[in-house]
Amino acid sequence: NEQSPRMKTVVKKLVKEGRLEFINGGWCMNDEASTHYNAIIDQMTYGLKFIEDNFGSDARPRIAWHIDPFGHSAEQASLFSQMSFEGFFFARIDYADKDLRVKEQRMEMVWRGSKSIGKDSDMFTGVLFYHYNPPPGFCFDQSCSDVPIQDDPRLFDINIKERVKEFVAAAVEQAKHYQTSHIMFTMGSDYNYENANLWYKNMDKLIKYVNKVRNLQPI
């Protein structure tokens, strides 16, 4: 309601082209332990209807996202599968469970949320590696103290090679604990993006120079 017609047009275009994607789409990330299933269905319906009314059916979220609820229930997975979600990601699990999953490369799984529904309730599920934070050393919000990506030749402390090396090392370390060929980096955290320009400026540089390394180009 507060955006200009031009901004609304730009955002809708990005959504239509698949360059901006909504995840979860409910009014909130509901609790899973003490919430009645009627309330879960109601709040998800309210949020998903808002997205469809404003962005159309192409914007329908396909991924469920519960990075902050404490603990997870089979019924939640069952409900999400019946809402046609294709995947489910979360961050908070018991520390002993996570430690074992990390060691055994079981940070991803196919979760069957309902015995009675059977395979129709199966849903790809992943546990986030760094909670819902960026890899250590790569927080770029105004409240963070991590070193930014310095690539301006006028600066005496250019650090592209060092920072790219650190980032690639973080990716390799994370990949050791997953069986699939894609991993997810969460870039952000609680109360982040208060100054979004800092985040995007540094992430754009990371993408640029990491891709150069991948393509064996000098940096």
Short mmCIF file of C-alpha atoms in Angstrom, two decimals:
data_model
loop_
_atom_site.label_atom_id
_atom_site.label_comp_id
_atom_site.label_asym_id
_atom_site.label_seq_id
_atom_site.Cartn_x
_atom_site.Cartn_y
_atom_site.Cartn_z
CA ASN A 1 0.00 0.00 0.00
CA GLU A 2 2.93 2.33 0.60
CA GLN A 3 4.76 1.64 -2.69
CA SER A 4 4.58 3.78 -5.81
CA PRO A 5 2.92 2.41 -8.97
CA ARG A 6 6.37 2.22 -10.60
CA MET A 7 7.80 0.14 -7.74
CA LYS A 8 4.78 -2.17 -7.82
CA THR A 9 5.29 -2.70 -11.55
CA VAL A 10 8.99 -3.49 -11.10
CA VAL A 11 8.36 -6.01 -8.31
CA LYS A 12 5.54 -7.75 -10.19
CA LYS A 13 7.79 -8.01 -13.25
CA LEU A 14 10.56 -9.63 -11.17
CA VAL A 15 8.07 -12.11 -9.72
CA LYS A 16 6.63 -12.91 -13.16
CA GLU A 17 10.13 -13.58 -14.52
CA GLY A 18 11.00 -15.85 -11.59
CA ARG A 19 13.77 -13.54 -10.38
CA LEU A 20 12.00 -12.81 -7.08
CA GLU A 21 10.38 -15.71 -5.30
CA PHE A 22 8.21 -15.92 -2.22
CA ILE A 23 8.76 -18.75 0.24
CA ASN A 24 6.32 -20.09 2.83
CA GLY A 25 3.84 -17.29 2.17
CA GLY A 26 1.81 -17.60 5.36
CA TRP A 27 0.93 -14.68 7.55
CA CYS A 28 3.69 -15.93 9.85
CA MET A 29 5.91 -18.91 10.62
CA ASN A 30 3.51 -20.56 13.04
CA ASP A 31 4.55 -22.52 16.10
CA GLU A 32 4.35 -26.27 15.55
CA ALA A 33 3.95 -27.62 19.09
CA SER A 34 1.02 -25.78 20.63
CA THR A 35 -0.90 -24.53 17.58
CA HIS A 36 -4.20 -26.10 16.50
CA TYR A 37 -4.26 -27.27 12.91
CA ASN A 38 -7.25 -25.00 12.17
CA ALA A 39 -5.18 -21.95 13.10
CA ILE A 40 -2.28 -23.14 10.92
CA ILE A 41 -4.60 -23.59 7.93
CA ASP A 42 -6.26 -20.22 8.51
CA GLN A 43 -3.05 -18.20 8.71
CA MET A 44 -1.53 -19.96 5.70
CA THR A 45 -4.72 -19.37 3.72
CA TYR A 46 -4.67 -15.68 4.61
CA GLY A 47 -1.05 -15.19 3.55
CA LEU A 48 -1.23 -17.27 0.37
CA LYS A 49 -4.42 -15.50 -0.70
CA PHE A 50 -2.67 -12.14 -0.29
CA ILE A 51 0.15 -13.30 -2.59
CA GLU A 52 -2.24 -14.64 -5.22
CA ASP A 53 -4.43 -11.53 -5.13
CA ASN A 54 -1.44 -9.22 -5.57
CA PHE A 55 0.94 -11.25 -7.74
CA GLY A 56 -1.12 -13.98 -9.38
CA SER A 57 -0.88 -17.76 -9.32
CA ASP A 58 2.66 -17.71 -10.78
CA ALA A 59 3.88 -16.36 -7.44
CA ARG A 60 2.56 -19.35 -5.47
CA PRO A 61 5.30 -20.35 -2.96
CA ARG A 62 6.68 -23.85 -3.52
CA ILE A 63 9.01 -24.01 -0.50
CA ALA A 64 7.95 -24.08 3.15
CA TRP A 65 10.24 -22.15 5.48
CA HIS A 66 10.23 -22.55 9.28
CA ILE A 67 13.63 -21.25 10.35
CA ASP A 68 12.60 -19.96 13.78
CA PRO A 69 9.96 -22.27 15.34
CA PHE A 70 11.41 -24.35 18.16
CA GLY A 71 10.85 -27.98 17.25
CA HIS A 72 8.94 -29.61 14.41
CA SER A 73 5.97 -31.93 14.15
CA ALA A 74 4.96 -34.56 11.63
CA GLU A 75 1.56 -32.93 11.35
CA GLN A 76 3.17 -29.70 10.13
CA ALA A 77 4.99 -31.62 7.40
CA SER A 78 1.76 -33.40 6.51
CA LEU A 79 -0.15 -30.11 6.23
CA PHE A 80 2.56 -28.54 4.09
CA SER A 81 2.57 -31.51 1.72
CA GLN A 82 -1.21 -31.23 1.37
CA MET A 83 -0.76 -27.53 0.58
CA SER A 84 1.38 -28.66 -2.41
CA PHE A 85 4.72 -27.47 -1.09
CA GLU A 86 7.64 -29.23 -2.77
CA GLY A 87 10.23 -28.67 -0.03
CA PHE A 88 10.55 -27.72 3.62
CA PHE A 89 13.56 -26.03 5.27
CA PHE A 90 14.16 -25.23 8.92
CA ALA A 91 16.97 -24.15 11.22
CA ARG A 92 16.20 -25.05 14.82
CA ILE A 93 16.56 -28.68 15.81
CA ASP A 94 17.93 -30.37 18.94
CA TYR A 95 21.70 -29.87 19.09
CA ALA A 96 22.43 -33.59 19.52
CA ASP A 97 20.22 -34.44 16.55
CA LYS A 98 21.97 -31.83 14.41
CA ASP A 99 25.45 -32.97 15.47
CA LEU A 100 24.62 -36.53 14.41
CA ARG A 101 23.08 -35.43 11.12
CA VAL A 102 26.15 -33.32 10.34
CA LYS A 103 28.46 -36.28 10.98
CA GLU A 104 26.35 -38.73 8.97
CA GLN A 105 25.48 -36.42 6.04
CA ARG A 106 21.80 -36.52 6.98
CA MET A 107 21.05 -32.82 6.88
CA GLU A 108 18.58 -33.55 4.08
CA MET A 109 15.84 -36.14 3.95
CA VAL A 110 12.49 -37.04 2.46
CA TRP A 111 10.00 -36.55 5.28
CA ARG A 112 6.84 -38.64 5.22
CA GLY A 113 4.56 -36.49 7.33
CA SER A 114 1.62 -38.90 7.46
CA LYS A 115 1.50 -42.69 7.67
CA SER A 116 -2.14 -42.74 6.58
CA ILE A 117 -1.57 -40.53 3.52
CA GLY A 118 1.64 -42.36 2.67
CA LYS A 119 3.97 -41.29 -0.13
CA ASP A 120 1.68 -38.42 -1.12
CA SER A 121 2.83 -36.72 2.07
CA ASP A 122 6.54 -37.13 1.21
CA MET A 123 8.43 -33.84 1.07
CA PHE A 124 12.09 -33.00 0.54
CA THR A 125 13.36 -31.46 3.79
CA GLY A 126 16.62 -29.73 4.62
CA VAL A 127 18.26 -28.44 7.79
CA LEU A 128 20.16 -25.16 7.45
CA PHE A 129 23.85 -25.43 8.26
CA TYR A 130 24.68 -22.06 9.85
CA HIS A 131 21.35 -21.77 11.68
CA TYR A 132 19.78 -18.98 9.61
CA ASN A 133 22.92 -16.85 9.58
CA PRO A 134 25.63 -16.30 6.95
CA PRO A 135 28.90 -18.25 7.10
CA PRO A 136 31.17 -16.88 9.85
CA GLY A 137 32.86 -13.68 8.73
CA PHE A 138 30.32 -12.77 6.05
CA CYS A 139 27.76 -10.60 7.80
CA PHE A 140 27.46 -7.25 6.03
CA ASP A 141 24.67 -5.49 7.88
CA GLN A 142 25.32 -2.13 9.49
CA SER A 143 25.33 -3.81 12.91
CA CYS A 144 28.00 -6.34 11.81
CA SER A 145 31.75 -5.96 12.22
CA ASP A 146 32.93 -8.39 9.52
CA VAL A 147 35.39 -7.10 6.94
CA PRO A 148 33.69 -5.94 3.71
CA ILE A 149 34.80 -7.03 0.24
CA GLN A 150 37.40 -4.45 -0.84
CA ASP A 151 38.07 -4.37 -4.58
CA ASP A 152 38.70 -0.70 -5.32
CA PRO A 153 42.26 -0.31 -6.72
CA ARG A 154 42.53 3.04 -4.94
CA LEU A 155 42.47 1.24 -1.58
CA PHE A 156 45.60 -0.07 0.08
CA ASP A 157 43.74 -2.96 1.74
CA ILE A 158 42.23 -4.79 -1.25
CA ASN A 159 41.21 -8.21 0.06
CA ILE A 160 39.41 -9.95 -2.83
CA LYS A 161 41.62 -13.04 -2.95
CA GLU A 162 41.55 -13.58 0.79
CA ARG A 163 37.79 -13.11 1.13
CA VAL A 164 37.00 -15.32 -1.86
CA LYS A 165 39.27 -18.03 -0.46
CA GLU A 166 37.47 -17.84 2.90
CA PHE A 167 34.06 -17.99 1.25
CA VAL A 168 34.94 -20.97 -0.93
CA ALA A 169 36.35 -22.74 2.13
CA ALA A 170 33.05 -22.16 3.96
CA ALA A 171 31.15 -23.59 1.00
CA VAL A 172 33.41 -26.67 0.82
CA GLU A 173 33.05 -27.27 4.56
CA GLN A 174 29.27 -27.05 4.39
CA ALA A 175 29.06 -29.27 1.30
CA LYS A 176 30.84 -32.10 3.17
CA HIS A 177 27.75 -32.61 5.30
CA TYR A 178 25.13 -32.79 2.51
CA GLN A 179 24.60 -35.54 -0.04
CA THR A 180 23.06 -33.48 -2.83
CA SER A 181 25.00 -31.27 -5.23
CA HIS A 182 23.40 -27.98 -4.15
CA ILE A 183 23.68 -26.25 -0.79
CA MET A 184 21.90 -23.22 0.58
CA PHE A 185 23.66 -20.16 1.97
CA THR A 186 21.54 -17.96 4.18
CA MET A 187 22.79 -14.38 3.97
CA GLY A 188 21.19 -12.38 6.73
CA SER A 189 19.92 -12.84 10.27
CA ASP A 190 17.71 -11.30 12.94
CA TYR A 191 17.12 -7.58 12.36
CA ASN A 192 19.35 -7.54 9.28
CA TYR A 193 18.89 -5.58 6.07
CA GLU A 194 18.33 -2.38 8.01
CA ASN A 195 20.79 -1.04 5.44
CA ALA A 196 20.16 -3.45 2.57
CA ASN A 197 22.59 -1.65 0.26
CA LEU A 198 25.54 -2.92 2.35
CA TRP A 199 24.36 -6.50 1.96
CA TYR A 200 23.69 -6.38 -1.76
CA LYS A 201 26.86 -4.44 -2.57
CA ASN A 202 29.03 -7.07 -0.86
CA MET A 203 27.06 -10.06 -2.14
CA ASP A 204 27.31 -8.76 -5.71
CA LYS A 205 31.07 -8.60 -5.31
CA LEU A 206 31.19 -12.11 -3.83
CA ILE A 207 29.16 -13.52 -6.71
CA LYS A 208 31.34 -11.74 -9.26
CA TYR A 209 34.71 -12.86 -7.91
CA VAL A 210 33.71 -16.38 -6.84
CA ASN A 211 32.41 -16.95 -10.38
CA LYS A 212 35.75 -15.74 -11.74
CA VAL A 213 37.56 -18.34 -9.63
CA ARG A 214 35.13 -21.02 -10.82
CA ASN A 215 35.81 -20.03 -14.42
CA LEU A 216 39.60 -19.94 -13.79
CA GLN A 217 39.86 -16.21 -14.39
CA PRO A 218 42.40 -14.06 -12.51
CA ILE A 219 41.10 -11.79 -9.77
#
